[in-house]
CSV table of N, CA, C and O in Angstrom, one decimal:
chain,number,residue,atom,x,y,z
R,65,UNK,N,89.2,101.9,122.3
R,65,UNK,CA,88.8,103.2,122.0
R,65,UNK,C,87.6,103.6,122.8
R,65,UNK,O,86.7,102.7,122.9
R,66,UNK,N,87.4,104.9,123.6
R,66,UNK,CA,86.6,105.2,124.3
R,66,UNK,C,85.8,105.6,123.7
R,66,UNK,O,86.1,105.9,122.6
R,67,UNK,N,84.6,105.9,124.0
R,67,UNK,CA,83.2,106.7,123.6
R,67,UNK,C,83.7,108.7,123.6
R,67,UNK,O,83.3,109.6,122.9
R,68,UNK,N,84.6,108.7,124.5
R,68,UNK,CA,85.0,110.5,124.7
R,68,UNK,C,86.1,110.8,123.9
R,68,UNK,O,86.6,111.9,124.0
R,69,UNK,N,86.8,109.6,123.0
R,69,UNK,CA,88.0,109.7,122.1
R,69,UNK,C,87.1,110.3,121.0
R,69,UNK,O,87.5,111.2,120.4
R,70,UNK,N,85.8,109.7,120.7
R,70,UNK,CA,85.5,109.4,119.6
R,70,UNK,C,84.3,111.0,119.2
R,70,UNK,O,84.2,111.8,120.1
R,71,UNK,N,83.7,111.2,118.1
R,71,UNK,CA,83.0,112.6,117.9
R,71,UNK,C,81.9,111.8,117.5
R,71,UNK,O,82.2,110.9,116.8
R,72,UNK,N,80.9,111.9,117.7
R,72,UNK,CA,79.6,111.8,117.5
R,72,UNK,C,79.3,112.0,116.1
R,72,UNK,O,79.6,113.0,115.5
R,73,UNK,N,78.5,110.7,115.5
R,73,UNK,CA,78.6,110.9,114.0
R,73,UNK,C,78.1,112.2,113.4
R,73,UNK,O,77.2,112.8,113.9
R,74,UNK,N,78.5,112.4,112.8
R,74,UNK,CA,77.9,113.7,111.5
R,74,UNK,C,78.8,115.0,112.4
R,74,UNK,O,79.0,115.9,111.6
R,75,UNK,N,79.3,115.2,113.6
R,75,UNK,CA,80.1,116.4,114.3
R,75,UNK,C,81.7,116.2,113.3
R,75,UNK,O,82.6,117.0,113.7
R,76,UNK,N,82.0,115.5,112.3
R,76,UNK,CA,83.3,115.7,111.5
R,76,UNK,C,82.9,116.3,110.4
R,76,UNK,O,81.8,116.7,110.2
R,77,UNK,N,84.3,116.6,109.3
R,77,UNK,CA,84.0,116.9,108.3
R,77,UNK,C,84.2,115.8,107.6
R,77,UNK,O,84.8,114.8,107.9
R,78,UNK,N,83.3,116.2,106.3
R,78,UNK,CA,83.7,115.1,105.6
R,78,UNK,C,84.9,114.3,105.3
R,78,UNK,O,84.8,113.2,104.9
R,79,UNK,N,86.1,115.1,105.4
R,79,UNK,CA,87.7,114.4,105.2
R,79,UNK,C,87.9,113.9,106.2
R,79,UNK,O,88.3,112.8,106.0
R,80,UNK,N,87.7,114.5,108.2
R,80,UNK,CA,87.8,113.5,108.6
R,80,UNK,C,87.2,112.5,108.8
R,80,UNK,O,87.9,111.6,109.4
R,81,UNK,N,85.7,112.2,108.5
R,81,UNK,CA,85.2,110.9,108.0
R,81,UNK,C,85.7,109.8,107.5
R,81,UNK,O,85.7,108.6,107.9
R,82,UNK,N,86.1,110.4,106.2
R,82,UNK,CA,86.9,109.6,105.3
R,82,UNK,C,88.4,109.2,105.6
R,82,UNK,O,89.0,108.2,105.1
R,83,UNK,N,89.0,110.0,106.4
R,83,UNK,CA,90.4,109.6,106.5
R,83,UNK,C,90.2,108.6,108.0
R,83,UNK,O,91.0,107.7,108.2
R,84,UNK,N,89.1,109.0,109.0
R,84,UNK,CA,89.2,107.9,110.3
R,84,UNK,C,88.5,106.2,109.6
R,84,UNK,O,89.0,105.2,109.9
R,85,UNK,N,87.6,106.4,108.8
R,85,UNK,CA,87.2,105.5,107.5
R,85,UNK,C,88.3,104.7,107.4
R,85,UNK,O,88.5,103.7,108.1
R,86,UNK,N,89.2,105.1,106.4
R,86,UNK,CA,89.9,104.4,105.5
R,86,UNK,C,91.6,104.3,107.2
R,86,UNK,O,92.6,103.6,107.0
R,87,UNK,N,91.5,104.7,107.9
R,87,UNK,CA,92.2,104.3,108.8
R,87,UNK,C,91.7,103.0,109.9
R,87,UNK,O,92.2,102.0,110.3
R,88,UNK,N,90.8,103.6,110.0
R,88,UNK,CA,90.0,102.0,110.8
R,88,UNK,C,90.0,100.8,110.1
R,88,UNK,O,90.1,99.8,110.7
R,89,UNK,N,90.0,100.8,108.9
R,89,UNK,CA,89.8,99.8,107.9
R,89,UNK,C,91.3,99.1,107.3
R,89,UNK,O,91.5,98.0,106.9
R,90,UNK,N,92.2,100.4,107.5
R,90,UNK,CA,93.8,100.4,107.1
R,90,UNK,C,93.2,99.6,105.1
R,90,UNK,O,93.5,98.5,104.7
R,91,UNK,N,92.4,100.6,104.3
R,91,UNK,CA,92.6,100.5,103.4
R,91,UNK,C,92.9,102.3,102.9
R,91,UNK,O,93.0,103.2,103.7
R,92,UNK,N,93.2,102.5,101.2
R,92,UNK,CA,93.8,103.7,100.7
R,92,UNK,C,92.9,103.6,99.6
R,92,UNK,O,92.2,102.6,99.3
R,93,UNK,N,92.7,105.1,98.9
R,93,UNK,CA,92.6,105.1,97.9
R,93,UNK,C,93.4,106.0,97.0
R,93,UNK,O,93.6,107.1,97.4
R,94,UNK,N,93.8,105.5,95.5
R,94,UNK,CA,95.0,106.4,94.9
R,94,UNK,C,94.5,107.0,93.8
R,94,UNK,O,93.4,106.7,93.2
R,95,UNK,N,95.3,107.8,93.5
R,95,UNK,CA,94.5,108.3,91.9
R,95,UNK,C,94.6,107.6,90.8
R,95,UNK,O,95.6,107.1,90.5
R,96,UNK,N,93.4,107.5,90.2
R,96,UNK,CA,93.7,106.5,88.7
R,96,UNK,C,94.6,107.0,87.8
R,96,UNK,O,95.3,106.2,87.2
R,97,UNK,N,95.0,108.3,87.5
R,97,UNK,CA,95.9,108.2,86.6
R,97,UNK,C,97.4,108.1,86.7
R,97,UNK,O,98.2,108.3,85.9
R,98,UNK,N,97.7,107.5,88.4
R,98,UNK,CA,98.5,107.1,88.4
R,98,UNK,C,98.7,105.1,88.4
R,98,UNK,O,98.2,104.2,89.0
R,99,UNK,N,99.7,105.5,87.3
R,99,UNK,CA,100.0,103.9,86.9
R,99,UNK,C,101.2,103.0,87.6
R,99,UNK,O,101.6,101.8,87.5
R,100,UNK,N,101.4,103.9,88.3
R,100,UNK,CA,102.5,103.1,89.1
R,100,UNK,C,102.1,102.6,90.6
R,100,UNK,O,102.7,101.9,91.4
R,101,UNK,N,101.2,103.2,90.6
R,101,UNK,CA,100.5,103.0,92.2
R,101,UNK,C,99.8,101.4,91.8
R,101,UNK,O,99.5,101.0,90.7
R,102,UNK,N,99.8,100.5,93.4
R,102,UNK,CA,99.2,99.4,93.3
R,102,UNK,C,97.9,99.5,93.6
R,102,UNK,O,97.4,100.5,94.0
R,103,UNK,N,97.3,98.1,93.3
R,103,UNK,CA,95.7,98.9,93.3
R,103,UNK,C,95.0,97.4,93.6
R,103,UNK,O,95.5,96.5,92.9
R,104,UNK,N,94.0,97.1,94.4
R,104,UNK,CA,93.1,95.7,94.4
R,104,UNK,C,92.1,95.9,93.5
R,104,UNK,O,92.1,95.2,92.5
R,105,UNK,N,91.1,96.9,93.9
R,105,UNK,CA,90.3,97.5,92.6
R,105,UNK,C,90.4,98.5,91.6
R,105,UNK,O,90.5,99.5,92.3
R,106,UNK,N,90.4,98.8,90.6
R,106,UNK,CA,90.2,99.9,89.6
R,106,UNK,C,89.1,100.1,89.4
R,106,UNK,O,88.4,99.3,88.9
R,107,UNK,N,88.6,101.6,89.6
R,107,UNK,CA,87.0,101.9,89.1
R,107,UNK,C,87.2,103.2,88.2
R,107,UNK,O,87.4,104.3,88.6
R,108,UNK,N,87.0,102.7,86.8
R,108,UNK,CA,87.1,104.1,86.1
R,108,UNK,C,85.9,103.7,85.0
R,108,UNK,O,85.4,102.6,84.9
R,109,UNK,N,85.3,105.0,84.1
R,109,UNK,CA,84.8,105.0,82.7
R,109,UNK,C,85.3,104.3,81.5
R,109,UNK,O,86.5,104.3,81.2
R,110,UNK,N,84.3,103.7,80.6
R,110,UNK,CA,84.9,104.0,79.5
R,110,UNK,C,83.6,104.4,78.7
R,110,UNK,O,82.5,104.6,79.2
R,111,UNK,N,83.9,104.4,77.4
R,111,UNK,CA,82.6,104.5,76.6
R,111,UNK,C,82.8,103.2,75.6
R,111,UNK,O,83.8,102.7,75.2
R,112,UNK,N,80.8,102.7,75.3
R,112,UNK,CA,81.0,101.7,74.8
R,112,UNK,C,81.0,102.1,73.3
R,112,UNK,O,80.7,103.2,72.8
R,113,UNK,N,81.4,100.7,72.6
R,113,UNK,CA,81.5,101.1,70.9
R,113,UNK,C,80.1,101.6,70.0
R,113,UNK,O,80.2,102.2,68.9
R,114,UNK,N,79.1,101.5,70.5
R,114,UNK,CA,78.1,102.5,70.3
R,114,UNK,C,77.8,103.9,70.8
R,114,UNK,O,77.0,104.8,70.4
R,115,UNK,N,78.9,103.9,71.9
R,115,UNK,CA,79.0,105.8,72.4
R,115,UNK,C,78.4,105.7,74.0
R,115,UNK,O,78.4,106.8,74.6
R,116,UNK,N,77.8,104.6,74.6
R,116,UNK,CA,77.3,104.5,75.9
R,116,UNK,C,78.9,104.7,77.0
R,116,UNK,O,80.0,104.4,76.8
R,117,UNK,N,78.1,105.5,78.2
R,117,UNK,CA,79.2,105.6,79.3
R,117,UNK,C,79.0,104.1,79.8
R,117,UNK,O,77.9,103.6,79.8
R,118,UNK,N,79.6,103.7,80.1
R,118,UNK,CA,79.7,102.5,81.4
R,118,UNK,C,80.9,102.7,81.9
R,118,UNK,O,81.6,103.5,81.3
R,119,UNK,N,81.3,102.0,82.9
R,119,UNK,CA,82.0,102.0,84.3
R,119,UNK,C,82.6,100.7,84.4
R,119,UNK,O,81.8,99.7,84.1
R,120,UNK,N,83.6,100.4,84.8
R,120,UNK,CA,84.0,99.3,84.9
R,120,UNK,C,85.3,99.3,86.5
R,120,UNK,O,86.2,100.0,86.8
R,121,UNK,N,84.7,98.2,87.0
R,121,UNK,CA,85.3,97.7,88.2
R,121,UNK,C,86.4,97.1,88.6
R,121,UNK,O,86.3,96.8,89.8
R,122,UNK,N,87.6,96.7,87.9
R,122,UNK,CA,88.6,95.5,87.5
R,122,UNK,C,89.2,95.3,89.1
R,122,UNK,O,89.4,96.2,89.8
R,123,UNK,N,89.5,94.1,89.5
R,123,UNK,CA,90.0,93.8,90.2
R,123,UNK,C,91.6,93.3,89.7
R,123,UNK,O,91.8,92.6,88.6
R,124,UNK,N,92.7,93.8,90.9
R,124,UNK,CA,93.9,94.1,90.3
R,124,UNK,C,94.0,94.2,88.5
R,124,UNK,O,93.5,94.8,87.6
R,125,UNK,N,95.2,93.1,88.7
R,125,UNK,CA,95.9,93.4,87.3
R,125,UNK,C,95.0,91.8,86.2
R,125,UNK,O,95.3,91.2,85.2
R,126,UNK,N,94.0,91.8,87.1
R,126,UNK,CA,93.2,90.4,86.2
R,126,UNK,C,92.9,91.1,85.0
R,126,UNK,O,93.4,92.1,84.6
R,127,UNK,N,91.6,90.2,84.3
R,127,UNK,CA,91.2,90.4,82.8
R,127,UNK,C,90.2,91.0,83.5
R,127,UNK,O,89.9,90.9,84.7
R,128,UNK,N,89.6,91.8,82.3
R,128,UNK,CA,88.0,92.5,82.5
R,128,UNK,C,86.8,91.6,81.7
R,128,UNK,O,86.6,91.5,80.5
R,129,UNK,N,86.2,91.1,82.6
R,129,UNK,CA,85.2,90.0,82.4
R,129,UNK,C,83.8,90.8,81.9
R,129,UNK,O,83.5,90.9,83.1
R,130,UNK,N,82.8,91.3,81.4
R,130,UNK,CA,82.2,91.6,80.9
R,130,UNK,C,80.7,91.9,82.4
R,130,UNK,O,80.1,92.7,83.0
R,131,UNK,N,80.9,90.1,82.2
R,131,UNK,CA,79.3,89.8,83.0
R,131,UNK,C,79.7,89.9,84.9
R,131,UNK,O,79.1,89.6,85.9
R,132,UNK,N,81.4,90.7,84.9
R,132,UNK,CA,81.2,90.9,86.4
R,132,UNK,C,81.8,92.0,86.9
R,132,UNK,O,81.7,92.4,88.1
R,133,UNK,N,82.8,92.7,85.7
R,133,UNK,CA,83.0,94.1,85.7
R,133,UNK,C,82.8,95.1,85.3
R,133,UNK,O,83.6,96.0,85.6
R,134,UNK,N,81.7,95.4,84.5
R,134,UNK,CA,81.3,96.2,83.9
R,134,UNK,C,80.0,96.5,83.8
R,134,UNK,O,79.1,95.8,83.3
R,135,UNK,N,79.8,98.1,84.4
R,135,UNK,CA,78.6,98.9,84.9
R,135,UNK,C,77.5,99.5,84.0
R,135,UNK,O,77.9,100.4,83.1
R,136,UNK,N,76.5,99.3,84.0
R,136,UNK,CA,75.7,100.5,83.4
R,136,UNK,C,75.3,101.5,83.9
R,136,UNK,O,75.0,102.4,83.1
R,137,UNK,N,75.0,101.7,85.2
R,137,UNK,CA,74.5,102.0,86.3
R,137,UNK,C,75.3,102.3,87.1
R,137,UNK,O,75.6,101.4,87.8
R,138,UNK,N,75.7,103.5,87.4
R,138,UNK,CA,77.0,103.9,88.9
R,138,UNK,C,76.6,103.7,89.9
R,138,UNK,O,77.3,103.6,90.9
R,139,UNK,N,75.3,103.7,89.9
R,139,UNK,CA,74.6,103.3,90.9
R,139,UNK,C,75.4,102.1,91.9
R,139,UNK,O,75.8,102.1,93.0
R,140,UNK,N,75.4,101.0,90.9
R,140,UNK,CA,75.1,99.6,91.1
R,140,UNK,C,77.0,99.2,91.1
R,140,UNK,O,77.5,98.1,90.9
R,141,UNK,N,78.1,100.7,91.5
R,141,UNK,CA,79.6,100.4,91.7
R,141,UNK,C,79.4,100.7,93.4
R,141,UNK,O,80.4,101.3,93.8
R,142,UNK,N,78.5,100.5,94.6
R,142,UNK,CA,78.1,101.0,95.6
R,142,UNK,C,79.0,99.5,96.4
R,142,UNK,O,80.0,99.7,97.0
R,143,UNK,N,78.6,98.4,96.3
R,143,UNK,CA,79.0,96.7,96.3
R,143,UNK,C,80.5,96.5,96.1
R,143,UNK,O,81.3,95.9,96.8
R,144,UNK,N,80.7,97.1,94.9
R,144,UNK,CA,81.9,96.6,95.2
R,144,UNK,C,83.2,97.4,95.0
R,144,UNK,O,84.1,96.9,94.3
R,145,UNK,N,83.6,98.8,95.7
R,145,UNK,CA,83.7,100.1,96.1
R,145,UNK,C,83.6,99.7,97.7
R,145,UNK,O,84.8,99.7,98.0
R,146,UNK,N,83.0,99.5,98.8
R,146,UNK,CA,82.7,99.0,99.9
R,146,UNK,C,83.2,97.8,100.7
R,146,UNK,O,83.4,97.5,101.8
R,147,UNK,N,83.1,97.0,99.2
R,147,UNK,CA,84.1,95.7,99.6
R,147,UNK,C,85.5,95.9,99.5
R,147,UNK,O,86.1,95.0,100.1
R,148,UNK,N,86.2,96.5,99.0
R,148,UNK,CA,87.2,96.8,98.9
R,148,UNK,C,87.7,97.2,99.7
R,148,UNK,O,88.7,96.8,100.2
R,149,UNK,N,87.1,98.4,100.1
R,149,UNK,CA,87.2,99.6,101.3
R,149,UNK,C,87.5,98.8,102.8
R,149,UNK,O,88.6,98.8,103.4
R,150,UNK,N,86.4,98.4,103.1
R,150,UNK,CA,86.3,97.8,103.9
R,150,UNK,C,86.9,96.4,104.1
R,150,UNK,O,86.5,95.9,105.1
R,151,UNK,N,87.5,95.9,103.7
R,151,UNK,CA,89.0,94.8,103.6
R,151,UNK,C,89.8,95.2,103.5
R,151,UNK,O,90.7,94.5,102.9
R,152,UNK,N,90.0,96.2,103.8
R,152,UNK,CA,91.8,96.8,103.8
R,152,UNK,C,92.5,97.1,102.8
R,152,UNK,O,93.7,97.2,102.8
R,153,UNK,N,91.7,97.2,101.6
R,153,UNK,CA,92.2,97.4,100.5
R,153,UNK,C,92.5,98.4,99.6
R,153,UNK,O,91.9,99.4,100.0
R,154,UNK,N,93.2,98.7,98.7
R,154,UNK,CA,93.7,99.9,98.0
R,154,UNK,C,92.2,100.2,96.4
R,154,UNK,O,91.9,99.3,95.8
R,155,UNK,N,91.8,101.3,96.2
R,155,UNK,CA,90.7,101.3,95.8
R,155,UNK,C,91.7,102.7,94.2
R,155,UNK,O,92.5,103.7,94.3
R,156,UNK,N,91.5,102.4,93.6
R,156,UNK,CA,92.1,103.1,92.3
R,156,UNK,C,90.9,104.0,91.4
R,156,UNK,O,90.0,103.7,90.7
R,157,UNK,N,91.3,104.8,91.6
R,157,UNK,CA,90.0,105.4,91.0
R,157,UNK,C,90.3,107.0,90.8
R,157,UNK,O,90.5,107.7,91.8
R,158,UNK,N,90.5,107.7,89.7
R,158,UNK,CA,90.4,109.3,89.1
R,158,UNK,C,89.7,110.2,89.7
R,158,UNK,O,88.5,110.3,89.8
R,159,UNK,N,90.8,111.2,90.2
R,159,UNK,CA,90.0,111.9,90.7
R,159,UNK,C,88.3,112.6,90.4
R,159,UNK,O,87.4,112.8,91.3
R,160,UNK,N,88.1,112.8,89.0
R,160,UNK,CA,86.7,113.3,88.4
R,160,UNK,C,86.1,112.0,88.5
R,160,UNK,O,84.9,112.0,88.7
R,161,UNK,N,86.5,111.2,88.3
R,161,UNK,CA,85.2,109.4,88.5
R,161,UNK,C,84.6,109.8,89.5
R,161,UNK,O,83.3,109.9,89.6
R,162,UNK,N,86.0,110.2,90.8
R,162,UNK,CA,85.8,110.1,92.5
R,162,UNK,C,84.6,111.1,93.1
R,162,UNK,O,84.0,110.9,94.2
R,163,UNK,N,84.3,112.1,92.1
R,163,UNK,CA,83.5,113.6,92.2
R,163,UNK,C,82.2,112.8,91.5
R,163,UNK,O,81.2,112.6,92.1
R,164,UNK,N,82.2,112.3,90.1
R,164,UNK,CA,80.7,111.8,89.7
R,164,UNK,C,80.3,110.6,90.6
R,164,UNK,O,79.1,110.5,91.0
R,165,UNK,N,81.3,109.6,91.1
R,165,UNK,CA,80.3,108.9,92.4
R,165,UNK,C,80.7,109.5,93.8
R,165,UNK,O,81.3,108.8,94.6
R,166,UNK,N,80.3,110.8,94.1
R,166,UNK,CA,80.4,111.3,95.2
R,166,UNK,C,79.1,111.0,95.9
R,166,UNK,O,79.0,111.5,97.0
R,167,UNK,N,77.8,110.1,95.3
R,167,UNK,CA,77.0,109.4,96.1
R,167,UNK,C,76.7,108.6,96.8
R,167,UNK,O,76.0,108.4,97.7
R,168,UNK,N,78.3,108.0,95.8
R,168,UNK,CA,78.5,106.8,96.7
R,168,UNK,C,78.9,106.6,98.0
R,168,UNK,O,78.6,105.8,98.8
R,169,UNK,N,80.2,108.2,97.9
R,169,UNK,CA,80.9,108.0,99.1
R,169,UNK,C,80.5,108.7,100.2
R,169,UNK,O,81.0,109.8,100.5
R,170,UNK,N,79.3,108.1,101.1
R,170,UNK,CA,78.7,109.0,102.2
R,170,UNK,C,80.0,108.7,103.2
R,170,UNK,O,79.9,107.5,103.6
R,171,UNK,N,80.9,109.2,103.4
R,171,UNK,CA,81.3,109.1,105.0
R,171,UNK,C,80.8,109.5,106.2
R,171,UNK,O,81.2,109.2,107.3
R,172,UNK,N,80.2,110.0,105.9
R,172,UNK,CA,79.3,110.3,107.2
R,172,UNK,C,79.0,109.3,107.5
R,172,UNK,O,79.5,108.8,108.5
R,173,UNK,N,78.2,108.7,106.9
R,173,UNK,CA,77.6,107.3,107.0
R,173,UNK,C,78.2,105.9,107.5
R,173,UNK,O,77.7,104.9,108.1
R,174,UNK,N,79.2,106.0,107.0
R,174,UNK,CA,80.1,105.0,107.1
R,174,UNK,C,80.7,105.4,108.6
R,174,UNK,O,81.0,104.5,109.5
R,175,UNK,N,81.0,106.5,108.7
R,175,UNK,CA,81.6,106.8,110.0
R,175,UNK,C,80.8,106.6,111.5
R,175,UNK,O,81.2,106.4,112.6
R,176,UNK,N,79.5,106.6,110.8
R,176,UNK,CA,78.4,106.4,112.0
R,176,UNK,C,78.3,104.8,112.7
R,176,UNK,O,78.1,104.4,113.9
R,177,UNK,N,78.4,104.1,111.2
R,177,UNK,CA,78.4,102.8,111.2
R,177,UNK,C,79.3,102.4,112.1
R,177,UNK,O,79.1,101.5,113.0
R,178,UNK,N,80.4,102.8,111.8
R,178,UNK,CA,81.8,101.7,112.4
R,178,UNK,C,81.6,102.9,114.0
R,178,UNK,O,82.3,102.7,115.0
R,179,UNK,N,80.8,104.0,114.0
R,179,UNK,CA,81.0,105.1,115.9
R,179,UNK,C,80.0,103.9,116.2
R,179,UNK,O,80.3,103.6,117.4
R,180,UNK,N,78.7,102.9,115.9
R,180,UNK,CA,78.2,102.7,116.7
R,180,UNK,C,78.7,101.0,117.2
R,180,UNK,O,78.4,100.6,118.3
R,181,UNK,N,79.4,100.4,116.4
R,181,UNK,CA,80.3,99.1,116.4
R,181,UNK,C,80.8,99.1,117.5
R,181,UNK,O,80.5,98.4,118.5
R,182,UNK,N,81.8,100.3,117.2
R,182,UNK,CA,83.1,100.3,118.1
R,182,UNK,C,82.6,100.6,119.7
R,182,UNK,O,83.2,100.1,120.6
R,183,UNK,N,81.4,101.4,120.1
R,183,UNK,CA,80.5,101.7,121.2
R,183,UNK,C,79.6,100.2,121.6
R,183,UNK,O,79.6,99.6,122.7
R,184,UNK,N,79.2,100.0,120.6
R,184,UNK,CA,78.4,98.6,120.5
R,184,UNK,C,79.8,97.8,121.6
R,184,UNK,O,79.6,97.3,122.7
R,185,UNK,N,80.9,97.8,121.0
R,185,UNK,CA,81.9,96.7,121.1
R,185,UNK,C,82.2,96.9,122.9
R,185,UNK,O,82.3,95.9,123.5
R,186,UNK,N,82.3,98.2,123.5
R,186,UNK,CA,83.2,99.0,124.2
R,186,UNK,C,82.1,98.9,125.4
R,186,UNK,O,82.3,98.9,126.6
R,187,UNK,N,80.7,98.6,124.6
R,187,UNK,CA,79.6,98.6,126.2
R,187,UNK,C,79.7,96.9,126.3
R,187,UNK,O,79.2,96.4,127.3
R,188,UNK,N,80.1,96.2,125.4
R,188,UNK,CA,80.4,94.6,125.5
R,188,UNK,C,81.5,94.6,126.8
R,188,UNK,O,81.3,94.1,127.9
R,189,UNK,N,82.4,95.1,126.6
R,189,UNK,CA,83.5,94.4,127.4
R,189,UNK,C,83.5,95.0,129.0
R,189,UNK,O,84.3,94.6,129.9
């Protein structure tokens, strides 16, 4: 890939960020309420039996482990949202979850990262 193929970070929009993103990476993301879609991670809400929101992370179709899937902090779904992403992976997650961590997902950012790689890579060879 050339440097004149490519748009200078932040000159996209945010979809195409996100869609050259998750194409560079050849990972997807599907909607959580569908149950038929496959999925490596699941990131949705629940509420705890005291009434607290938390967040939980599940990887595939395993068990949900307490002390390594589950959020108090949406913050702190930034780790492993990214790992996913970025391994080529299928990322499951509801549309409205997808809008409350819209902090998470700078594409821009991410797009700048992998425009300066692939430049980085392209002044290598």
């Amino acid at each position: 890939m050339t440097k004149t193929k490519l748009k200078e970070p932040y000159e996209l929009s945010d979809d195409e960020a996100k869609d050259f993103c998750l194409k560079h990476w050849e990972s997807t993301i599907c909607p959580g309420a569908t149950m038929r879609e496959e999925y490596d991670l699941w990131v949705y809400q629940e509420t705890s039996a005291d009434g607290y929101t938390i967040w939980i992370a599940k990887w595939e179709d395993g068990p949900c482990y307490p002390s390594e899937s589950v959020y108090y902090y949406n913050d702190s779904l930034d780790e492993p949202i990214w790992d996913c992403l970025r391994h080529g992976s299928t990322l499951r997650i509801d549309d409205s979850d997808y809008e409350e961590l819209s902090h998470i997902f700078d594409w821009q950012e991410k797009y700048a990262t992998i425009y300066e790689e692939l430049i980085n890579n392209e002044e290598e060879e």
